Amino acid sequence: MTDPTETPDDATPQVRELADIPAVEVITRAAVMLMSAAAEKIGLSAEDPDDSPHRDLDEARRIITALAGLVTASAEYLGPHAGPVRDGLKSLQLAFREASAHPDEPGKGPGEKYTGPVW
């Protein structure tokens, strides 16, 4: 019988590896994952985004808003990564606006309460 308090040998390196990753890399990885998820939910991975089986603009709005909060809160720590991450966020906000049948007013789109209006 296995003791439930014991940690498998293969779990220990994962914990150590995570502890060794600098905060800026953890934040950047999280931002990239959110960007990828938002792009999928907007339908950008499909040849025709309007026909994407993964398209869900309500879900995309939530993800983009979370991304905007992360980017805004961590911009000072991102150093040279801040610009590309902000550009990616803005591109997603614009893609969301284009994908919407009834686009939000400027300043009311996903994440715009954190980033300001996106044109």
GROMACS .gro file of C-alpha atoms in nm:
model
  119
    1MET     CA    1   0.000   0.000   0.000
    2THR     CA    2   0.129   0.348  -0.084
    3ASP     CA    3   0.158   0.622   0.178
    4PRO     CA    4  -0.059   0.916   0.051
    5THR     CA    5   0.180   1.167   0.211
    6GLU     CA    6   0.472   1.046  -0.001
    7THR     CA    7   0.556   1.243  -0.311
    8PRO     CA    8   0.639   1.047  -0.628
    9ASP     CA    9   0.998   1.087  -0.740
   10ASP     CA   10   0.892   1.247  -1.067
   11ALA     CA   11   0.695   1.525  -0.887
   12THR     CA   12   0.997   1.665  -0.704
   13PRO     CA   13   1.182   1.789  -1.016
   14GLN     CA   14   0.864   1.965  -1.135
   15VAL     CA   15   0.840   2.160  -0.808
   16ARG     CA   16   1.206   2.251  -0.819
   17GLU     CA   17   1.182   2.351  -1.182
   18LEU     CA   18   0.887   2.583  -1.116
   19ALA     CA   19   1.068   2.739  -0.821
   20ASP     CA   20   1.365   2.815  -1.046
   21ILE     CA   21   1.163   3.003  -1.309
   22PRO     CA   22   1.194   3.384  -1.279
   23ALA     CA   23   0.869   3.573  -1.214
   24VAL     CA   24   0.890   3.758  -1.547
   25GLU     CA   25   0.890   3.425  -1.729
   26VAL     CA   26   0.594   3.293  -1.530
   27ILE     CA   27   0.397   3.611  -1.607
   28THR     CA   28   0.494   3.601  -1.974
   29ARG     CA   29   0.400   3.231  -2.005
   30ALA     CA   30   0.062   3.303  -1.845
   31ALA     CA   31   0.007   3.595  -2.085
   32VAL     CA   32   0.094   3.381  -2.387
   33MET     CA   33  -0.144   3.108  -2.271
   34LEU     CA   34  -0.424   3.362  -2.227
   35MET     CA   35  -0.349   3.511  -2.569
   36SER     CA   36  -0.362   3.169  -2.733
   37ALA     CA   37  -0.689   3.082  -2.561
   38ALA     CA   38  -0.846   3.416  -2.658
   39ALA     CA   39  -0.737   3.372  -3.021
   40GLU     CA   40  -0.900   3.027  -3.027
   41LYS     CA   41  -1.222   3.164  -2.876
   42ILE     CA   42  -1.231   3.447  -3.132
   43GLY     CA   43  -1.186   3.187  -3.404
   44LEU     CA   44  -0.851   3.313  -3.531
   45SER     CA   45  -0.706   2.965  -3.572
   46ALA     CA   46  -0.968   2.875  -3.833
   47GLU     CA   47  -0.943   2.954  -4.201
   48ASP     CA   48  -1.275   3.136  -4.165
   49PRO     CA   49  -1.316   3.264  -3.807
   50ASP     CA   50  -1.693   3.296  -3.854
   51ASP     CA   51  -1.716   2.920  -3.908
   52SER     CA   52  -1.479   2.816  -3.629
   53PRO     CA   53  -1.627   2.544  -3.407
   54HIS     CA   54  -1.429   2.695  -3.117
   55ARG     CA   55  -1.566   3.047  -3.155
   56ASP     CA   56  -1.718   3.179  -2.833
   57LEU     CA   57  -1.702   3.555  -2.798
   58ASP     CA   58  -1.841   3.553  -2.445
   59GLU     CA   59  -1.553   3.331  -2.336
   60ALA     CA   60  -1.307   3.541  -2.539
   61ARG     CA   61  -1.427   3.856  -2.359
   62ARG     CA   62  -1.350   3.699  -2.022
   63ILE     CA   63  -1.007   3.580  -2.126
   64ILE     CA   64  -0.910   3.914  -2.284
   65THR     CA   65  -1.025   4.101  -1.974
   66ALA     CA   66  -0.815   3.871  -1.754
   67LEU     CA   67  -0.519   3.920  -1.986
   68ALA     CA   68  -0.559   4.298  -1.974
   69GLY     CA   69  -0.561   4.289  -1.594
   70LEU     CA   70  -0.247   4.075  -1.587
   71VAL     CA   71  -0.065   4.293  -1.840
   72THR     CA   72  -0.162   4.617  -1.669
   73ALA     CA   73  -0.067   4.491  -1.323
   74SER     CA   74   0.266   4.344  -1.432
   75ALA     CA   75   0.385   4.583  -1.705
   76GLU     CA   76   0.656   4.733  -1.487
   77TYR     CA   77   0.808   4.388  -1.431
   78LEU     CA   78   0.803   4.270  -1.791
   79GLY     CA   79   1.090   4.484  -1.913
   80PRO     CA   80   1.153   4.427  -2.285
   81HIS     CA   81   0.860   4.181  -2.297
   82ALA     CA   82   0.605   4.452  -2.207
   83GLY     CA   83   0.578   4.598  -2.559
   84PRO     CA   84   0.514   4.271  -2.744
   85VAL     CA   85   0.269   4.154  -2.478
   86ARG     CA   86   0.077   4.483  -2.496
   87ASP     CA   87   0.077   4.461  -2.877
   88GLY     CA   88  -0.064   4.108  -2.859
   89LEU     CA   89  -0.336   4.222  -2.620
   90LYS     CA   90  -0.429   4.515  -2.842
   91SER     CA   91  -0.444   4.287  -3.149
   92LEU     CA   92  -0.683   4.055  -2.966
   93GLN     CA   93  -0.899   4.346  -2.854
   94LEU     CA   94  -0.920   4.470  -3.214
   95ALA     CA   95  -0.992   4.119  -3.346
   96PHE     CA   96  -1.268   4.085  -3.089
   97ARG     CA   97  -1.419   4.416  -3.200
   98GLU     CA   98  -1.410   4.303  -3.565
   99ALA     CA   99  -1.564   3.966  -3.480
  100SER     CA  100  -1.852   4.117  -3.283
  101ALA     CA  101  -2.185   4.153  -3.460
  102HIS     CA  102  -2.253   4.458  -3.241
  103PRO     CA  103  -1.914   4.602  -3.137
  104ASP     CA  104  -1.887   4.758  -2.792
  105GLU     CA  105  -1.855   5.132  -2.756
  106PRO     CA  106  -1.494   5.252  -2.730
  107GLY     CA  107  -1.377   5.195  -2.375
  108LYS     CA  108  -1.639   4.924  -2.311
  109GLY     CA  109  -1.472   4.634  -2.494
  110PRO     CA  110  -1.295   4.346  -2.323
  111GLY     CA  111  -1.015   4.467  -2.100
  112GLU     CA  112  -1.060   4.830  -2.198
  113LYS     CA  113  -1.135   4.930  -1.840
  114TYR     CA  114  -0.767   4.844  -1.779
  115THR     CA  115  -0.609   4.952  -2.108
  116GLY     CA  116  -0.828   5.239  -2.216
  117PRO     CA  117  -1.015   5.251  -2.548
  118VAL     CA  118  -0.871   5.049  -2.835
  119TRP     CA  119  -0.926   5.177  -3.191
   0.00000   0.00000   0.00000
